[in-house]
Every structure is written in C-alpha cells, then in structure tokens.
Amino acid sequence: MPVINRVAEMQDQVAEWRRHLHQNPELLYDVHETSKFVAEKLRSFGCDIVETGIGQTGVVAVIKGNQGEGPVVGFRADMDALPILETSGKPWASKTPGKAHSCGHDGHTAMLLGAAQYLAETRNFKGSVAVIFQPAEEGGAGALAMINDGLMERFGIAQVFGMHNEPRLPVGSFAIRKGSTMAAADTFEITVHGRGSHAAQPHLSIDPVLAASHIVVALQSIVSRETDPLKSLVVTVASIHGGEANNVIPAYVKLGGTVRTLLPETRDFAEKRLTEVAQSTAIAHGASAEIVYRRGYPVTFNHDEETDFAVEIASKVAGSRAVHTNVPPHMGAEDFSYMLESRPGAFIFIGNGETASLHNAAYDFNDEAIPYGVSYWVTLAETALAA
C-alpha cells in the first residue's frame, strides 16, 4: 500500500497549513496561537473530543472508529519553534524576527492534522486514535508536562508513536532502530573557587583559571580512558566564564556543559565521575569545585514490538528498500522519551531530503514529505486498529 491517493490530493492543503505555521512561530509553552489554530482545525474535522490546555498549551483530539470497540493509539506531534533568526529566504519565512521553525515542528503538526482530517472522514478502524499536539519540546519537557496532566490515563492511550523529519535522508524514506535511538541529555555547572590577586603576584592567589583549565582537560579522560568505546558517552564543556580584567586573577571561574548517554548505567557513571574528577582536580590545584548536575530528557527508547510494527507500516507506505531499520542512534535528545517511558511505542524518522540541517537558520521543512508522513499515520491507525 503506497502513498494513499486521497492523502496525495491533500498535499497542497496540508502544505498551506504548514506554511501558515512556519510564518507564525511560537516558543516553548507560549504556543497559544498555534494551539488555537490546531484546535479549530480538529473541531472542523468533526473529531469526537477536542481538549486544550493539557500540559499548559497542549491539544488532544480523539477520533473514534466506526468498526466497534477497541484500544486507543496515540500519535504525537510537537508544535514549538526555536529562538533563531531565519535565513531560508522562503516566501513563507518567519514573520517574527528571532523565532523560526528550524526543526520542522510545523511540518510535524501539519502532517498529523492531515492524518486527523482523513481519519475523521473515513473512520475505518475499531477503537480510537488520540492525536497529541505537544508544546515545549525544545528544552521545556512539554511531553512530561502533558503526562503529568494525565494525558495517558485521561484518554486511555495504550500505545504511542512519534515522528521526526531527518535532513539528508531522501524524501520517501524512513529510518528507525530498536532500543536506544536518541540520547539522554544532562547539563552541568562547575564553579571553581580559588583566591583572587593581582596578576603580577600569582603566588598570592589560588588561580581558579588554571584549575578550571585542567578540569576541562581532565573531563575528557572520562570518555577516552574510562568508558567502554561501545557505550556512547559525550562530555562537552561549552562555556567558560571568569574574570573581567586582564591584570586580575579572579576568585572563581564557572564552567558549563552537557553530557549525552545512551544507557542508564553510563549516565550514572558519567554523573559520578564528572563530580569526582572536577572536585579532585580542583583540590590538586589548591582550589575547590562546586558541581550542579541536572538530569534532562531521558534516553528515547523504542520498544521491540512497536518498532517492528512501525517498520511494517513504513514499508507499506514507502517500500521495504526505503525503510532503514538499524540506523545509528542520535546523540541529540527528544522529550518523546517521556512518552515512551509511560507507554510502549516507537519513534521514527522521515526523510526531508537534501535540506539544511535541523536547528540551522536556513532550514525549511520539505513539503514533498507530507504525503509519506500522513500516509504513515493513517496506515498505522487502520492497521493497528483493524476490525
């Protein structure tokens, strides 16, 4: 079953919605106009239930099949944009300087709206489909906010599926893997305390700049010499702040960065060793180190049975040769991970073609991917909930 004919006919309409959303980006939980647009469309399709304000500004609609009672399957799209000044030059570029849909969430939202319209028209399934439109994926943990607001229980969701576009993966292709598919993302702040002095009298100081420099180097040994090379770990020091004058040794220096892991045991190890290495290195230089370690999104973990099912559905839409089933994991993070901790499911990537990369100011979602994305959702619903 390739791209559905009715879905192909919807492409221009769905692209129009997508471009409207692209022109009007909103950030994190402040997606009020986007949520309003989504809810109005869902109501116009005749969805049985449309609820707003879930997880602050999330929207959920339920579409009941006409083939009898059955389970509820959830499909999720993210709605928020990024704080980026767009440079795509497209006629539908952002109207708000400093905000842009540079990750394709406009495309995700539009494709799920297209699927909702189709499913509300046909209802050729038993049970129900819950379409989930989530705020604040980009660092705000909107998925967790919706879960904490009772998402899964309120709508009786038994399984949940997500989708994200992938630049450089050809349009009409899908990619997925079982198990850890995107990384856990944690952040850290290290404050190195020393004793300030005149730069001409370093012997009177405890130089936190020197200590911090050694900490940056020492942290890299956690990856290179203490971690199994087959167990992915990334430790990045991304910022260093200390002092304001060229002739003054400051009293303290602050370091900030991120840790990415694919396994829970690696995550625990990295947190423990980062703290130990920072503190002991500081002490070796006569300084001290205060560490604040914050756990962010967990690993996005695809469940085996649901991943096999997603592969089956994607193969129906695109052909088995266009479905890559064992792609390397991404070291980026995704808060759909919280939904996969709450319910079994799978997260799949859909090809966006030769476009700028995600989070790039020149990025734009490829509207040629729309028929494949909508067909995937529709086929998944009608197969998972077959009468």
Short mmCIF file of C-alpha atoms in Angstrom, two decimals:
data_model
loop_
_atom_site.label_atom_id
_atom_site.label_comp_id
_atom_site.label_asym_id
_atom_site.label_seq_id
_atom_site.Cartn_x
_atom_site.Cartn_y
_atom_site.Cartn_z
CA MET A 1 0.00 0.00 0.00
CA PRO A 2 1.91 3.10 -1.19
CA VAL A 3 1.01 6.74 -0.56
CA ILE A 4 -2.78 6.90 -0.30
CA ASN A 5 -4.44 8.65 -3.24
CA ARG A 6 -6.70 10.79 -1.05
CA VAL A 7 -3.66 11.80 1.01
CA ALA A 8 -1.73 12.79 -2.12
CA GLU A 9 -4.67 15.01 -3.06
CA MET A 10 -4.44 16.69 0.36
CA GLN A 11 -0.79 17.69 -0.02
CA ASP A 12 -1.37 21.29 -1.13
CA GLN A 13 -3.85 21.91 1.67
CA VAL A 14 -1.58 20.43 4.33
CA ALA A 15 1.36 22.42 2.92
CA GLU A 16 -0.73 25.57 3.21
CA TRP A 17 -1.32 24.85 6.90
CA ARG A 18 2.37 24.10 7.35
CA ARG A 19 3.44 27.38 5.75
CA HIS A 20 0.99 29.33 7.90
CA LEU A 21 2.52 27.77 10.99
CA HIS A 22 6.01 28.44 9.64
CA GLN A 23 5.23 32.14 9.26
CA ASN A 24 3.95 32.35 12.82
CA PRO A 25 6.41 30.51 15.09
CA GLU A 26 6.00 30.42 18.86
CA LEU A 27 8.35 29.19 21.56
CA LEU A 28 8.11 26.58 24.32
CA TYR A 29 4.76 26.77 26.15
CA ASP A 30 3.85 30.12 24.60
CA VAL A 31 2.18 28.45 21.61
CA HIS A 32 -1.26 29.94 22.17
CA GLU A 33 -1.99 30.89 18.55
CA THR A 34 -0.62 27.59 17.28
CA SER A 35 -2.77 25.65 19.75
CA LYS A 36 -5.80 27.71 18.75
CA PHE A 37 -5.15 27.01 15.05
CA VAL A 38 -4.76 23.29 15.72
CA ALA A 39 -7.88 23.05 17.90
CA GLU A 40 -10.01 24.91 15.35
CA LYS A 41 -8.92 22.56 12.58
CA LEU A 42 -9.60 19.48 14.71
CA ARG A 43 -13.08 20.72 15.57
CA SER A 44 -13.78 21.48 11.91
CA PHE A 45 -12.84 17.89 11.01
CA GLY A 46 -15.51 16.58 13.39
CA CYS A 47 -13.23 14.92 15.92
CA ASP A 48 -15.23 13.37 18.74
CA ILE A 49 -13.25 15.03 21.53
CA VAL A 50 -11.01 18.11 21.36
CA GLU A 51 -9.37 19.20 24.60
CA THR A 52 -6.98 22.11 25.06
CA GLY A 53 -4.76 23.28 27.90
CA ILE A 54 -3.18 19.88 28.56
CA GLY A 55 0.36 20.40 29.79
CA GLN A 56 -0.40 24.16 29.72
CA THR A 57 -0.92 24.60 25.98
CA GLY A 58 -1.14 21.09 24.53
CA VAL A 59 -4.08 19.89 22.44
CA VAL A 60 -5.50 16.36 22.22
CA ALA A 61 -8.26 15.15 19.93
CA VAL A 62 -9.89 11.72 19.89
CA ILE A 63 -11.27 10.16 16.72
CA LYS A 64 -13.48 7.12 17.22
CA GLY A 65 -13.59 4.41 14.58
CA ASN A 66 -16.86 3.05 13.21
CA GLN A 67 -15.84 -0.63 13.43
CA GLY A 68 -16.60 -1.18 17.09
CA GLU A 69 -14.82 -1.01 20.43
CA GLY A 70 -11.07 -1.27 20.69
CA PRO A 71 -7.92 0.23 22.18
CA VAL A 72 -6.68 3.82 21.89
CA VAL A 73 -3.47 4.51 19.98
CA GLY A 74 -1.72 7.87 20.42
CA PHE A 75 0.12 9.82 17.73
CA ARG A 76 2.25 12.80 18.78
CA ALA A 77 3.46 15.94 17.00
CA ASP A 78 5.42 18.84 18.54
CA MET A 79 4.36 22.46 17.93
CA ASP A 80 7.06 24.81 19.23
CA ALA A 81 9.74 26.67 17.27
CA LEU A 82 13.28 27.83 18.09
CA PRO A 83 14.82 31.21 19.09
CA ILE A 84 16.64 31.56 15.76
CA LEU A 85 16.72 34.35 13.15
CA GLU A 86 15.59 32.59 9.97
CA THR A 87 17.66 32.94 6.78
CA SER A 88 15.81 30.49 4.50
CA GLY A 89 14.62 33.25 2.18
CA LYS A 90 11.35 31.37 1.54
CA PRO A 91 8.16 33.34 0.80
CA TRP A 92 6.66 31.78 3.93
CA ALA A 93 9.61 32.62 6.18
CA SER A 94 9.00 33.63 9.79
CA LYS A 95 7.26 36.95 10.32
CA THR A 96 8.73 37.20 13.81
CA PRO A 97 12.44 38.07 13.92
CA GLY A 98 14.33 35.80 16.29
CA LYS A 99 11.81 32.95 16.13
CA ALA A 100 11.78 30.23 13.46
CA HIS A 101 10.55 26.71 12.77
CA SER A 102 14.10 25.50 12.22
CA CYS A 103 13.40 21.95 13.40
CA GLY A 104 10.35 21.14 11.29
CA HIS A 105 7.74 21.06 14.02
CA ASP A 106 5.48 22.99 11.65
CA GLY A 107 5.68 20.01 9.29
CA HIS A 108 5.06 17.51 12.08
CA THR A 109 1.97 19.41 13.22
CA ALA A 110 0.60 19.84 9.70
CA MET A 111 1.07 16.15 8.81
CA LEU A 112 -0.72 15.00 11.95
CA LEU A 113 -3.54 17.45 11.20
CA GLY A 114 -3.78 15.92 7.72
CA ALA A 115 -3.99 12.44 9.21
CA ALA A 116 -6.65 13.60 11.68
CA GLN A 117 -8.76 15.01 8.85
CA TYR A 118 -8.51 11.78 6.85
CA LEU A 119 -9.27 9.54 9.82
CA ALA A 120 -12.23 11.69 10.90
CA GLU A 121 -13.64 11.37 7.37
CA THR A 122 -13.14 7.61 6.96
CA ARG A 123 -13.15 6.12 10.49
CA ASN A 124 -12.25 2.74 9.00
CA PHE A 125 -10.97 1.23 12.24
CA LYS A 126 -12.12 -0.02 15.62
CA GLY A 127 -11.23 1.72 18.86
CA SER A 128 -9.88 5.26 18.78
CA VAL A 129 -6.95 7.39 17.70
CA ALA A 130 -5.71 10.16 20.00
CA VAL A 131 -3.79 12.85 18.14
CA ILE A 132 -1.45 14.68 20.52
CA PHE A 133 -0.11 18.17 19.78
CA GLN A 134 2.60 18.98 22.27
CA PRO A 135 4.24 22.26 23.30
CA ALA A 136 7.78 22.85 24.54
CA GLU A 137 9.77 20.01 23.02
CA GLU A 138 12.74 22.32 22.57
CA GLY A 139 14.02 22.22 26.12
CA GLY A 140 10.78 22.66 28.05
CA ALA A 141 9.81 19.00 28.56
CA GLY A 142 6.31 19.56 27.22
CA ALA A 143 5.80 15.81 26.87
CA LEU A 144 6.38 15.36 30.60
CA ALA A 145 4.01 18.24 31.36
CA MET A 146 1.26 16.57 29.34
CA ILE A 147 1.90 13.21 31.02
CA ASN A 148 1.80 14.85 34.45
CA ASP A 149 -1.50 16.40 33.42
CA GLY A 150 -2.92 12.88 32.97
CA LEU A 151 -2.51 12.50 29.20
CA MET A 152 -2.26 8.74 29.07
CA GLU A 153 -4.92 7.99 31.69
CA ARG A 154 -7.44 10.65 30.60
CA PHE A 155 -7.53 9.34 27.06
CA GLY A 156 -6.85 5.68 27.78
CA ILE A 157 -3.81 5.54 25.50
CA ALA A 158 -2.34 2.03 25.19
CA GLN A 159 0.48 2.69 22.70
CA VAL A 160 2.13 5.89 21.49
CA PHE A 161 4.05 6.72 18.32
CA GLY A 162 6.11 9.73 17.24
CA MET A 163 7.79 11.01 14.09
CA HIS A 164 10.56 13.49 13.28
CA ASN A 165 11.93 14.69 9.97
CA GLU A 166 15.54 13.94 9.06
CA PRO A 167 17.53 16.14 6.64
CA ARG A 168 19.73 14.24 4.14
CA LEU A 169 17.50 11.17 4.42
CA PRO A 170 15.79 11.03 0.99
CA VAL A 171 12.15 12.08 0.75
CA GLY A 172 10.04 8.94 0.69
CA SER A 173 12.37 7.15 3.12
CA PHE A 174 12.09 6.25 6.80
CA ALA A 175 14.69 5.34 9.42
CA ILE A 176 14.32 3.67 12.79
CA ARG A 177 16.10 1.39 15.26
CA LYS A 178 15.14 -0.73 18.23
CA GLY A 179 16.24 0.28 21.70
CA SER A 180 18.18 3.47 22.39
CA THR A 181 17.57 5.74 19.44
CA MET A 182 18.26 9.21 20.91
CA ALA A 183 20.42 10.16 23.86
CA ALA A 184 19.71 11.27 27.39
CA ALA A 185 20.77 14.91 27.75
CA ASP A 186 22.08 16.23 31.07
CA THR A 187 23.70 19.57 31.89
CA PHE A 188 26.27 20.60 34.45
CA GLU A 189 27.68 23.76 36.01
CA ILE A 190 31.03 23.72 37.78
CA THR A 191 32.10 26.67 39.90
CA VAL A 192 35.81 26.60 40.66
CA HIS A 193 36.58 28.64 43.79
CA GLY A 194 40.09 29.98 44.35
CA ARG A 195 41.61 33.17 45.71
CA GLY A 196 41.97 36.27 43.60
CA SER A 197 45.03 38.51 43.39
CA HIS A 198 46.89 40.91 41.16
CA ALA A 199 48.08 39.18 38.01
CA ALA A 200 51.64 40.29 38.81
CA GLN A 201 51.50 38.34 42.06
CA PRO A 202 50.15 34.90 41.12
CA HIS A 203 51.90 33.34 44.12
CA LEU A 204 49.41 35.12 46.35
CA SER A 205 46.47 33.58 44.54
CA ILE A 206 44.82 30.22 44.18
CA ASP A 207 44.26 30.53 40.45
CA PRO A 208 40.80 29.22 39.50
CA VAL A 209 41.52 29.84 35.80
CA LEU A 210 44.40 27.38 35.89
CA ALA A 211 42.39 24.86 37.90
CA ALA A 212 39.40 25.21 35.56
CA SER A 213 41.64 24.67 32.53
CA HIS A 214 42.93 21.41 33.99
CA ILE A 215 39.36 20.35 34.79
CA VAL A 216 38.32 20.84 31.15
CA VAL A 217 41.18 18.58 30.01
CA ALA A 218 40.65 16.01 32.77
CA LEU A 219 36.95 15.63 31.99
CA GLN A 220 37.81 14.33 28.53
CA SER A 221 39.56 11.35 30.09
CA ILE A 222 36.18 10.10 31.35
CA VAL A 223 35.28 9.36 27.73
CA SER A 224 38.68 8.43 26.32
CA ARG A 225 40.02 6.26 29.14
CA GLU A 226 37.18 5.26 31.47
CA THR A 227 34.25 4.39 29.19
CA ASP A 228 33.75 1.30 27.03
CA PRO A 229 34.08 2.59 23.43
CA LEU A 230 30.93 0.64 22.54
CA LYS A 231 28.90 2.52 25.18
CA SER A 232 28.43 6.02 23.80
CA LEU A 233 29.25 8.99 26.00
CA VAL A 234 29.76 12.65 25.10
CA VAL A 235 31.08 15.15 27.66
CA THR A 236 31.21 18.72 26.33
CA VAL A 237 32.35 21.81 28.18
CA ALA A 238 30.57 24.51 26.22
CA SER A 239 31.18 27.67 28.27
CA ILE A 240 33.86 29.18 30.50
CA HIS A 241 33.33 32.43 32.39
CA GLY A 242 35.80 34.00 34.77
CA GLY A 243 37.30 37.38 35.47
CA GLU A 244 36.81 40.75 33.81
CA ALA A 245 40.25 42.38 33.75
CA ASN A 246 43.49 41.36 32.08
CA ASN A 247 45.54 42.08 35.17
CA VAL A 248 43.41 40.46 37.87
CA ILE A 249 43.26 36.77 38.77
CA PRO A 250 39.60 36.19 39.65
CA ALA A 251 38.26 34.48 42.74
CA TYR A 252 36.19 31.97 40.80
CA VAL A 253 35.51 30.56 37.32
CA LYS A 254 32.32 28.93 36.05
CA LEU A 255 32.19 26.08 33.54
CA GLY A 256 29.06 24.79 31.83
CA GLY A 257 28.35 21.89 29.53
CA THR A 258 26.38 18.82 28.63
CA VAL A 259 26.58 15.04 28.98
CA ARG A 260 24.97 12.69 26.45
CA THR A 261 24.47 8.97 27.03
CA LEU A 262 22.52 6.03 25.59
CA LEU A 263 22.47 3.66 28.57
CA PRO A 264 21.26 4.25 32.16
CA GLU A 265 24.43 2.76 33.66
CA THR A 266 26.62 5.04 31.52
CA ARG A 267 24.54 8.01 32.63
CA ASP A 268 25.00 7.15 36.30
CA PHE A 269 28.73 6.57 35.81
CA ALA A 270 29.22 9.86 33.95
CA GLU A 271 27.49 11.90 36.67
CA LYS A 272 29.56 10.24 39.40
CA ARG A 273 32.89 10.58 37.62
CA LEU A 274 32.32 14.15 36.44
CA THR A 275 31.79 15.21 40.04
CA GLU A 276 34.81 13.27 41.29
CA VAL A 277 37.17 14.45 38.54
CA ALA A 278 36.16 18.11 38.88
CA GLN A 279 36.49 18.14 42.65
CA SER A 280 39.77 16.22 42.83
CA THR A 281 41.38 18.25 40.03
CA ALA A 282 40.39 21.47 41.78
CA ILE A 283 41.84 20.22 45.06
CA ALA A 284 45.09 19.27 43.33
CA HIS A 285 45.47 22.96 42.44
CA GLY A 286 44.54 24.22 45.88
CA ALA A 287 41.05 25.22 44.78
CA SER A 288 37.60 23.73 45.32
CA ALA A 289 34.79 22.86 42.93
CA GLU A 290 31.04 23.10 43.39
CA ILE A 291 29.07 20.97 40.90
CA VAL A 292 25.41 21.28 39.94
CA TYR A 293 24.35 18.35 37.75
CA ARG A 294 20.87 18.41 36.19
CA ARG A 295 19.31 15.43 34.50
CA GLY A 296 17.36 16.36 31.37
CA TYR A 297 15.46 14.27 28.84
CA PRO A 298 15.96 10.51 29.28
CA VAL A 299 17.00 8.12 26.51
CA THR A 300 14.45 7.77 23.72
CA PHE A 301 13.97 4.01 23.80
CA ASN A 302 12.00 2.24 21.06
CA HIS A 303 10.14 -0.88 22.17
CA ASP A 304 10.80 -4.00 20.12
CA GLU A 305 7.26 -5.00 19.13
CA GLU A 306 6.17 -1.45 18.30
CA THR A 307 9.36 -0.84 16.30
CA ASP A 308 8.72 -3.94 14.21
CA PHE A 309 5.19 -2.68 13.64
CA ALA A 310 6.42 0.78 12.63
CA VAL A 311 8.80 -0.83 10.13
CA GLU A 312 5.90 -2.83 8.70
CA ILE A 313 3.79 0.32 8.28
CA ALA A 314 6.61 2.41 6.80
CA SER A 315 7.36 -0.41 4.35
CA LYS A 316 3.74 -0.41 3.21
CA VAL A 317 3.98 3.31 2.51
CA ALA A 318 7.48 3.63 1.06
CA GLY A 319 8.56 0.10 0.17
CA SER A 320 10.90 -2.02 2.27
CA ARG A 321 14.04 -0.77 0.49
CA ALA A 322 13.27 2.78 1.64
CA VAL A 323 13.00 1.84 5.30
CA HIS A 324 16.32 1.76 7.16
CA THR A 325 15.91 -0.43 10.21
CA ASN A 326 19.20 -0.25 12.09
CA VAL A 327 20.40 3.34 11.80
CA PRO A 328 22.99 4.59 14.30
CA PRO A 329 21.50 6.31 17.35
CA HIS A 330 21.38 10.10 17.52
CA MET A 331 23.26 11.78 20.35
CA GLY A 332 20.69 14.58 20.30
CA ALA A 333 17.77 14.36 22.74
CA GLU A 334 13.99 14.25 22.36
CA ASP A 335 11.32 14.56 25.03
CA PHE A 336 9.11 11.95 23.34
CA SER A 337 11.34 9.77 25.53
CA TYR A 338 8.99 10.52 28.45
CA MET A 339 6.03 9.16 26.48
CA LEU A 340 7.97 6.01 25.65
CA GLU A 341 8.71 5.58 29.35
CA SER A 342 4.99 5.88 30.04
CA ARG A 343 3.67 3.63 27.26
CA PRO A 344 5.10 1.19 24.70
CA GLY A 345 5.72 2.73 21.30
CA ALA A 346 8.26 3.80 18.69
CA PHE A 347 9.82 6.95 17.27
CA ILE A 348 10.56 7.04 13.54
CA PHE A 349 12.43 9.44 11.25
CA ILE A 350 11.01 10.57 7.91
CA GLY A 351 13.21 11.81 5.08
CA ASN A 352 13.40 15.57 4.49
CA GLY A 353 15.80 15.35 1.54
CA GLU A 354 18.86 17.49 0.86
CA THR A 355 17.95 20.41 3.09
CA ALA A 356 19.79 22.47 5.68
CA SER A 357 20.30 20.62 8.96
CA LEU A 358 17.99 20.86 11.95
CA HIS A 359 18.44 23.97 14.12
CA ASN A 360 20.09 25.74 11.18
CA ALA A 361 18.84 29.24 10.35
CA ALA A 362 18.46 28.24 6.67
CA TYR A 363 16.37 25.12 7.38
CA ASP A 364 12.87 24.62 5.98
CA PHE A 365 10.61 21.58 6.15
CA ASN A 366 10.25 19.83 2.79
CA ASP A 367 6.59 19.74 1.76
CA GLU A 368 7.27 16.81 -0.56
CA ALA A 369 7.49 14.66 2.58
CA ILE A 370 3.87 15.40 3.53
CA PRO A 371 2.14 12.55 1.64
CA TYR A 372 4.51 10.00 3.16
CA GLY A 373 4.07 11.29 6.70
CA VAL A 374 0.28 11.49 6.51
CA SER A 375 0.07 8.07 4.85
CA TYR A 376 2.25 6.60 7.60
CA TRP A 377 -0.09 7.87 10.31
CA VAL A 378 -3.24 6.76 8.50
CA THR A 379 -1.89 3.32 7.63
CA LEU A 380 -0.62 2.84 11.18
CA ALA A 381 -4.05 3.66 12.60
CA GLU A 382 -6.01 1.47 10.20
CA THR A 383 -3.61 -1.47 10.68
CA ALA A 384 -3.18 -1.24 14.45
CA LEU A 385 -6.93 -0.88 14.91
CA ALA A 386 -8.06 -3.24 12.13
CA ALA A 387 -11.56 -4.61 12.54
#
